[in-house]
Coordinates of C-alpha atoms in Angstrom, one line a residue:
M1 CA -122.9 -262.0 131.2
E2 CA -120.9 -259.5 128.8
K3 CA -116.8 -259.2 129.0
S4 CA -115.9 -256.5 131.5
F5 CA -112.5 -255.0 130.9
A6 CA -110.3 -253.5 133.7
V7 CA -110.0 -249.7 133.6
S8 CA -106.3 -249.7 132.4
K9 CA -107.3 -252.3 129.3
Y10 CA -110.3 -249.8 128.5
L11 CA -108.5 -246.7 129.0
S12 CA -105.8 -248.3 126.9
A13 CA -108.1 -249.1 124.1
V14 CA -109.3 -245.6 123.9
K15 CA -105.7 -243.8 124.1
K16 CA -105.2 -246.3 120.9
L17 CA -108.3 -245.1 119.0
V18 CA -107.4 -241.7 120.1
T19 CA -104.0 -241.5 118.7
T20 CA -104.2 -243.6 116.0
Q21 CA -107.5 -242.5 114.2
I22 CA -107.4 -238.7 115.2
P23 CA -104.8 -236.9 112.8
P24 CA -102.3 -234.3 113.8
V25 CA -104.3 -230.9 113.1
W26 CA -103.7 -227.1 113.5
V27 CA -105.6 -225.7 116.4
N28 CA -105.8 -221.8 117.4
G29 CA -107.1 -220.1 120.6
V30 CA -105.8 -218.1 123.4
L31 CA -103.5 -219.4 126.1
T32 CA -104.8 -219.7 129.4
Q33 CA -102.0 -221.6 131.1
V34 CA -98.7 -221.9 130.7
T35 CA -96.8 -224.1 133.8
E36 CA -93.6 -225.7 133.7
R37 CA -93.1 -228.3 135.8
G38 CA -89.7 -230.3 135.8
R39 CA -89.6 -232.2 132.2
M40 CA -93.1 -231.4 131.4
V41 CA -95.0 -228.0 130.1
Y42 CA -98.5 -227.7 130.8
L43 CA -100.3 -225.3 128.7
S44 CA -104.5 -224.8 128.3
L45 CA -105.9 -223.5 124.8
A46 CA -109.4 -222.0 124.6
E47 CA -111.6 -220.5 122.6
F48 CA -114.0 -217.2 123.7
V49 CA -116.7 -215.2 122.4
E50 CA -115.8 -211.3 122.1
G51 CA -117.4 -209.6 125.3
D52 CA -117.3 -212.7 127.3
V53 CA -114.7 -214.0 129.9
K54 CA -115.9 -217.3 130.0
P55 CA -114.5 -219.6 127.4
I56 CA -116.7 -221.8 125.1
A57 CA -114.3 -224.5 124.4
K58 CA -110.7 -225.5 126.4
V59 CA -108.3 -228.1 125.6
D60 CA -105.4 -229.4 127.6
L61 CA -102.1 -229.4 126.0
Y62 CA -98.4 -230.8 127.0
M63 CA -94.8 -230.5 125.7
Y64 CA -91.6 -231.8 127.0
A65 CA -89.3 -229.2 128.3
G66 CA -86.8 -229.8 125.6
E67 CA -89.6 -229.3 122.8
F68 CA -90.5 -226.2 124.6
A69 CA -87.1 -224.6 125.3
Q70 CA -86.6 -225.0 121.1
M71 CA -90.0 -223.7 120.4
R72 CA -89.5 -220.5 122.6
A73 CA -85.8 -220.2 121.3
R74 CA -87.5 -220.2 117.5
T75 CA -90.5 -217.4 118.6
S76 CA -87.7 -215.0 120.3
A77 CA -85.5 -214.9 117.0
L78 CA -88.3 -214.0 115.0
P79 CA -88.5 -209.9 113.6
I80 CA -91.3 -209.8 115.9
P81 CA -90.5 -211.7 119.1
F82 CA -93.1 -212.8 121.5
K83 CA -93.3 -215.2 124.4
F84 CA -95.4 -218.3 125.7
S85 CA -98.1 -216.3 127.9
E86 CA -101.1 -216.2 129.1
G87 CA -103.3 -214.2 126.6
L88 CA -101.7 -214.8 123.4
K89 CA -103.4 -215.9 120.7
V90 CA -101.5 -218.9 118.9
S91 CA -102.0 -221.6 116.3
L92 CA -100.6 -224.9 117.2
L93 CA -99.8 -228.5 115.6
V94 CA -101.0 -230.9 118.0
E95 CA -101.4 -234.8 118.4
A96 CA -104.5 -236.1 120.2
D97 CA -103.5 -238.2 123.2
F98 CA -105.2 -239.9 126.2
Y99 CA -103.6 -239.9 129.8
I100 CA -104.6 -243.6 131.3
G101 CA -103.5 -242.3 134.9
S102 CA -106.4 -240.1 135.0
G103 CA -108.6 -240.7 132.2
K104 CA -108.2 -237.1 130.6
F105 CA -107.8 -236.3 127.1
Q106 CA -105.0 -234.0 126.1
C107 CA -103.0 -233.1 123.3
H108 CA -99.4 -233.1 122.4
V109 CA -98.1 -230.1 120.9
T110 CA -95.3 -230.7 118.3
N111 CA -95.5 -227.5 116.2
I112 CA -96.4 -223.4 116.0
D113 CA -97.1 -221.3 113.5
P114 CA -95.4 -218.1 114.6
N115 CA -96.9 -216.0 111.5
F116 CA -100.3 -216.8 113.3
T117 CA -99.0 -215.1 116.2
V118 CA -97.1 -212.2 114.7
G119 CA -100.0 -211.4 112.8
E120 CA -102.4 -211.4 115.6
L121 CA -99.9 -208.8 117.5
T122 CA -99.4 -206.5 114.7
L123 CA -103.2 -206.5 114.4
T124 CA -103.6 -205.9 117.8
R125 CA -100.7 -203.2 118.0
Q126 CA -102.5 -201.5 114.8
A127 CA -106.1 -201.5 116.4
I128 CA -104.4 -199.7 119.5
L129 CA -103.0 -197.1 117.6
Q130 CA -105.8 -196.3 115.6
R131 CA -108.3 -196.2 118.8
L132 CA -105.6 -193.9 120.4
Q133 CA -105.4 -191.4 117.4
K134 CA -109.4 -191.6 117.0
E135 CA -109.8 -190.1 120.7
N136 CA -106.6 -187.9 120.2
L137 CA -104.3 -189.6 122.6
L138 CA -101.0 -190.3 120.8
D139 CA -100.1 -186.3 120.9
K140 CA -101.7 -185.7 124.1
N141 CA -99.1 -185.8 126.6
K142 CA -96.4 -184.7 124.1
S143 CA -98.2 -181.4 124.0
L144 CA -98.0 -180.6 127.6
P145 CA -95.2 -178.0 128.5
L146 CA -92.4 -179.0 130.2
A147 CA -90.9 -176.9 133.1
A148 CA -87.4 -175.0 132.0
L149 CA -85.8 -176.4 134.8
P150 CA -87.7 -179.8 135.6
Y151 CA -85.6 -181.3 138.9
K152 CA -88.6 -182.8 140.7
I153 CA -88.8 -186.1 138.9
G154 CA -91.0 -189.4 139.3
L155 CA -89.0 -192.7 138.6
I156 CA -90.8 -195.8 137.7
T157 CA -88.4 -198.8 137.7
G158 CA -87.4 -201.8 138.8
E159 CA -85.9 -201.9 142.5
K160 CA -82.3 -202.4 142.8
T161 CA -81.8 -202.7 138.9
A162 CA -78.9 -201.4 136.6
A163 CA -81.9 -199.1 135.3
F164 CA -82.1 -197.3 138.3
K165 CA -78.5 -197.0 139.0
D166 CA -77.5 -195.7 135.5
F167 CA -80.7 -193.2 136.1
T168 CA -79.8 -191.8 139.3
T169 CA -75.9 -191.8 139.1
T170 CA -76.4 -189.6 135.7
L171 CA -78.7 -187.0 137.7
A172 CA -76.6 -187.5 140.6
S173 CA -73.3 -186.5 138.8
S174 CA -74.4 -183.7 136.8
G175 CA -73.9 -181.2 140.2
Y176 CA -77.8 -180.3 139.5
A177 CA -80.1 -180.8 142.7
F178 CA -82.6 -183.5 141.3
D179 CA -85.3 -184.8 143.6
I180 CA -85.9 -188.1 142.7
I181 CA -89.3 -189.7 143.8
P182 CA -88.8 -193.7 143.0
V183 CA -91.9 -195.9 142.8
Y184 CA -91.0 -199.5 142.0
A185 CA -92.7 -201.7 139.4
K186 CA -91.9 -204.7 137.4
M187 CA -90.6 -204.2 134.0
Q188 CA -91.1 -207.6 132.7
G189 CA -93.6 -210.4 132.8
N190 CA -97.5 -210.6 133.6
E191 CA -97.1 -208.0 136.1
T192 CA -95.8 -205.4 134.3
E193 CA -99.0 -203.5 133.3
T194 CA -100.3 -203.9 136.8
T195 CA -97.5 -202.6 138.9
V196 CA -96.5 -199.7 136.4
L197 CA -100.4 -198.7 136.2
E198 CA -100.2 -198.4 140.2
A199 CA -97.0 -196.7 140.3
L200 CA -98.4 -193.9 137.9
G201 CA -101.5 -193.8 140.2
K202 CA -99.0 -193.0 143.1
L203 CA -96.9 -190.5 141.3
R204 CA -100.4 -188.9 140.1
Q205 CA -101.1 -188.2 144.2
M206 CA -97.4 -186.3 144.4
P207 CA -97.8 -182.3 144.5
E208 CA -95.3 -180.3 142.0
L209 CA -94.0 -183.1 139.7
D210 CA -92.2 -181.7 136.8
A211 CA -91.9 -185.0 134.9
V212 CA -92.3 -188.9 135.3
C213 CA -89.6 -191.4 133.5
I214 CA -90.3 -194.7 133.0
V215 CA -87.0 -197.0 132.7
R216 CA -85.6 -200.2 132.2
G217 CA -82.3 -202.1 131.5
G218 CA -81.4 -204.7 129.2
G219 CA -83.7 -207.6 128.1
S220 CA -84.7 -209.6 125.5
K221 CA -87.2 -207.8 122.6
T222 CA -89.9 -210.1 123.6
D223 CA -90.4 -208.0 126.8
L224 CA -91.1 -204.9 125.2
N225 CA -94.4 -206.8 124.4
Y226 CA -95.6 -205.8 127.9
F227 CA -95.3 -202.0 127.0
D228 CA -98.1 -202.5 124.2
S229 CA -100.5 -202.4 126.6
E230 CA -103.5 -200.2 125.9
A231 CA -103.9 -199.3 129.5
L232 CA -100.5 -198.5 129.9
C233 CA -100.8 -196.0 126.6
R234 CA -103.7 -194.3 128.0
A235 CA -102.5 -193.7 131.5
I236 CA -99.4 -192.1 130.2
A237 CA -101.2 -190.2 127.5
I238 CA -103.6 -188.7 130.1
F239 CA -100.8 -188.0 132.9
P240 CA -100.8 -184.5 134.0
V241 CA -96.9 -183.9 133.3
P242 CA -94.5 -185.2 130.5
V243 CA -93.5 -188.5 130.8
F244 CA -90.3 -189.8 129.4
T245 CA -89.8 -193.5 128.7
G246 CA -86.1 -195.2 128.4
I247 CA -87.0 -199.2 127.9
G248 CA -86.2 -199.7 124.4
H249 CA -83.7 -200.4 121.9
Q250 CA -82.5 -198.4 119.1
I251 CA -84.4 -200.2 116.5
D252 CA -87.8 -201.6 118.7
E253 CA -90.2 -199.2 119.7
S254 CA -93.3 -200.0 122.0
L255 CA -96.5 -198.6 122.0
V256 CA -95.9 -196.4 125.2
D257 CA -92.9 -194.9 123.6
K258 CA -95.5 -193.8 120.8
V259 CA -97.4 -191.6 123.5
A260 CA -94.8 -190.2 125.7
Y261 CA -93.8 -187.1 125.9
R262 CA -90.2 -188.2 125.1
S263 CA -89.0 -191.5 124.2
C264 CA -85.1 -192.3 124.9
I265 CA -83.4 -195.4 124.2
T266 CA -81.8 -196.2 127.8
P267 CA -82.4 -194.8 131.4
T268 CA -78.8 -192.7 130.9
D269 CA -80.2 -190.9 127.8
C270 CA -83.3 -190.3 129.9
A271 CA -81.4 -188.7 132.5
K272 CA -78.9 -187.1 130.1
F273 CA -81.9 -185.1 128.5
L274 CA -82.9 -183.8 131.9
V275 CA -79.4 -182.8 132.8
A276 CA -78.9 -181.1 129.1
R277 CA -82.6 -179.3 129.7
A278 CA -81.1 -178.4 133.5
E279 CA -77.5 -176.8 131.8
D280 CA -79.5 -174.7 129.3
A281 CA -81.6 -173.3 131.8
S282 CA -78.8 -172.3 134.2
R283 CA -76.9 -170.8 130.9
R284 CA -79.7 -168.5 130.2
L285 CA -79.9 -167.6 133.9
R286 CA -76.3 -166.3 133.7
E287 CA -76.8 -164.5 130.7
K288 CA -79.7 -162.7 132.0
I289 CA -77.9 -161.7 135.2
L290 CA -75.2 -160.6 133.1
Q291 CA -77.3 -158.5 130.8
I292 CA -78.7 -156.8 133.9
A293 CA -75.7 -156.0 135.5
S294 CA -74.7 -154.7 132.3
A295 CA -77.9 -152.6 131.9
A296 CA -77.6 -151.3 135.7
Q297 CA -73.9 -150.0 135.3
Q298 CA -74.6 -148.4 132.1
K299 CA -77.7 -146.7 133.7
L300 CA -75.6 -145.7 136.4
S301 CA -73.0 -144.0 134.3
R302 CA -75.6 -142.0 132.1
S303 CA -77.5 -141.0 135.3
T304 CA -74.2 -139.8 136.7
N305 CA -73.3 -137.9 134.1
R306 CA -76.9 -136.1 133.8
L307 CA -76.4 -135.3 137.4
S308 CA -73.0 -133.9 136.8
K309 CA -74.1 -131.8 133.8
M310 CA -77.4 -130.5 136.0
E311 CA -75.4 -129.4 139.4
T312 CA -72.9 -127.4 136.6
S313 CA -75.8 -125.9 135.1
I314 CA -77.6 -124.8 138.4
S315 CA -74.3 -123.3 139.6
V316 CA -73.6 -121.3 136.4
L317 CA -77.3 -120.0 136.6
F318 CA -77.4 -119.2 140.2
E319 CA -73.9 -117.3 139.6
R320 CA -75.5 -115.6 137.0
R321 CA -78.7 -114.4 139.0
I322 CA -76.7 -113.4 142.1
A323 CA -74.4 -111.4 139.8
G324 CA -77.3 -109.7 137.8
E325 CA -79.0 -108.9 141.3
K326 CA -75.8 -107.2 142.7
Q327 CA -75.6 -105.2 139.6
K328 CA -79.4 -103.9 140.4
Q329 CA -78.5 -103.2 143.9
F330 CA -75.4 -101.5 142.9
S331 CA -77.5 -99.4 140.4
L332 CA -80.3 -98.6 142.8
A333 CA -77.8 -97.6 145.4
Q334 CA -76.3 -94.9 143.1
T335 CA -79.7 -93.7 142.5
L336 CA -80.7 -93.4 146.1
V337 CA -77.6 -91.6 147.0
R338 CA -79.2 -88.7 145.2
A339 CA -82.8 -89.5 146.1
P340 CA -84.8 -88.5 149.3
E341 CA -84.1 -90.7 152.5
R342 CA -87.5 -92.2 152.4
I343 CA -86.8 -93.3 148.9
F344 CA -83.6 -94.6 149.8
F345 CA -85.0 -97.0 152.9
R346 CA -88.1 -98.1 150.8
E347 CA -86.0 -98.9 147.6
R348 CA -83.5 -100.8 150.2
E349 CA -86.3 -102.7 151.2
K350 CA -87.5 -103.9 148.4
I351 CA -84.0 -104.8 147.0
Q352 CA -83.7 -107.1 150.5
R353 CA -87.1 -108.9 149.7
N354 CA -86.1 -109.9 146.0
L355 CA -82.2 -110.8 147.5
E356 CA -84.2 -113.2 150.1
G357 CA -86.8 -114.5 147.5
L358 CA -83.8 -115.0 145.1
Q359 CA -82.1 -117.2 148.0
I360 CA -85.1 -119.4 148.7
G361 CA -86.0 -119.8 145.0
A362 CA -82.3 -121.0 144.5
Q363 CA -82.4 -123.4 147.4
K364 CA -86.0 -124.7 145.9
I365 CA -84.3 -125.5 143.1
I366 CA -81.3 -127.4 144.4
A367 CA -83.7 -129.3 146.5
L368 CA -85.9 -130.1 143.7
Q369 CA -82.7 -131.4 141.7
K370 CA -81.4 -133.0 144.5
A371 CA -84.8 -135.0 144.9
K372 CA -84.6 -135.9 141.2
F373 CA -80.8 -137.0 141.7
E374 CA -81.7 -139.6 144.7
I375 CA -84.5 -141.0 142.8
V376 CA -82.5 -141.6 140.2
E377 CA -79.8 -143.1 142.1
T378 CA -82.5 -145.5 144.0
K379 CA -83.5 -146.6 140.8
V380 CA -79.8 -147.4 139.7
K381 CA -78.8 -149.1 143.0
S382 CA -81.9 -151.7 142.4
H383 CA -79.8 -152.8 139.5
D384 CA -76.6 -153.0 141.3
P385 CA -75.2 -156.5 140.4
K386 CA -74.2 -156.9 144.5
R387 CA -77.8 -156.8 145.3
I388 CA -78.8 -159.4 142.5
L389 CA -76.2 -161.6 144.0
A390 CA -77.7 -161.0 147.4
R391 CA -80.9 -162.7 146.0
G392 CA -79.0 -165.9 145.3
F393 CA -77.5 -165.8 142.4
A394 CA -73.6 -166.6 141.6
Y395 CA -71.3 -166.3 138.5
A396 CA -68.3 -168.0 137.8
T397 CA -65.0 -166.7 136.5
A398 CA -61.8 -168.5 135.7
A399 CA -58.1 -167.4 136.1
G400 CA -57.0 -166.4 131.9
K401 CA -60.5 -166.4 130.8
G402 CA -62.5 -164.1 132.8
L403 CA -66.3 -164.4 133.1
V404 CA -67.5 -167.9 132.5
K405 CA -70.8 -167.7 130.4
S406 CA -70.7 -171.6 129.2
K407 CA -69.8 -175.0 130.1
S408 CA -67.6 -175.4 127.0
E409 CA -65.5 -172.8 128.3
V410 CA -64.2 -174.9 131.1
Q411 CA -62.0 -178.0 131.0
S412 CA -61.3 -180.6 133.7
G413 CA -59.1 -179.4 136.2
D414 CA -59.7 -175.7 135.6
E415 CA -59.9 -173.6 138.6
I416 CA -63.3 -172.0 138.8
L417 CA -64.0 -169.3 141.3
M418 CA -67.5 -168.9 142.3
H419 CA -68.8 -165.1 143.1
F420 CA -71.5 -165.1 146.0
A421 CA -73.0 -161.8 147.8
D422 CA -71.1 -163.2 151.1
G423 CA -67.7 -164.0 149.2
N424 CA -66.3 -166.3 147.1
V425 CA -65.6 -170.0 146.7
S426 CA -62.8 -171.9 144.6
V427 CA -63.9 -175.1 142.8
V428 CA -62.3 -177.6 140.3
A429 CA -64.0 -178.7 137.4
K430 CA -64.4 -182.4 136.4

C-alpha cells in the first residue's frame, strides 16, 4: 500500500511548493471585491472580455489591515488620487500563497503600481469627454436659458449635511423668497452615481423648476472620482433646466463640472450666484418702475400744458366769433331800420338762426376738445405711479439719500422706508 498523507500535511506541502516555487509577479485586472474584516482585507481581482460582465479569470487576494492603510494613504496623496473600490483597474505585486484551513489558493498583495491606475483613470476620463464632445453634450446644458429671477430651485445633496445648511442658509439670509425643493442622495461612495441619478429623475418630474443645484461639502479629493461618471454627465447634459454644481475644490474639476450650466467651488458659492442673479433682476425692476413713473409724469405735464393752450385758443376764437356776429347784427339792425317791416322780420329771423347755429357749433367744438382731453387724461392716469404701486410694486427711500436705486447705496443699520400702495413700512438694513 502506497504512503498516505494527512490532509494538513498534504496541504502544507502544497503551500510550501506554491510559496517557494512561484516568484512575486505584477498582475493587473479589475477589483470585484474589497472587504475589510478585522485585521484582514480581502480582495478579488478579475479579468473581463469587453462587452461581457462575466469574468474569464479571477484570483482571491488578501492584505493585512496595516498594509492596506499604508497603501490607501499612498494612493490618496497622488496628484490624481483614487480609492480601492469595486470596478477600479489596478496592477498589484502579489506573492502566491495557499490557505491550509480551506485548501484555497490566494495571493498576498505587497505593492501597487499607482501609475497604472492613474493612467487608466485618465484614459477613461478622456474617452468619456471625447464621446460627450462627439455627441454635442458638453455645452448642451450651458446653452439653456436661465430665468432672470430663478426662485424655484431643486437641490441635490446629502441629508443633514453642512452642504445643505450652507446652501439653504445663504439663500434664506438674502431676503428673497427662494423655493427650495431638496432631494437627498449619497455624495460619496459607490452609491453616489445611483442615488444622484435617482434624484435627477425625481426633479425632472417637478413642474416649473428654474434650476437644479448639486452640492456637497468638504471631503477628500478621491471622492470626486465618483462624479466622473458618464451616466451622471449624460443625465446633467440633457436635463431640461440649468444644472449648477458645487462639489469640487479650487483646483480639481470633475467631469460633471464640465457639462453643468455653471460650476461653483462650494455650496455657498453656488447659492451666492443665485442671490446675485436675484439682486440684479430686482435692481433692473426698480429702474424700470422709476422710468415708467418719470415718463408718466412728463407725459402728464405735457398733456396738461397742451390742454391749457387748447382751452385758451377755443375761448379766444369763440369770443372773436361772437364779437363778429354782434357787429353783423348791429349793421343789419341799422339797415332794417330803414327797410320795410317784412325785410326787417326776415333778416331778424336769419340772424337768429345764425346765432343759434353759432352757439351749437361752439358747444360741439368745446365737447370735442373736452373728449380729447379726457382721452389724454385717461392715458396719463394709466401711467400714474400710484397705480403701478397698486399692482404689487414698491420702491425704497432712505433718510438723506432719497430714492434707493442699488444695494450699494445702503449700509447696515440704515433705516429704509418701503413705499407700497396702501402705506409705508420702515425697515432697518442688515
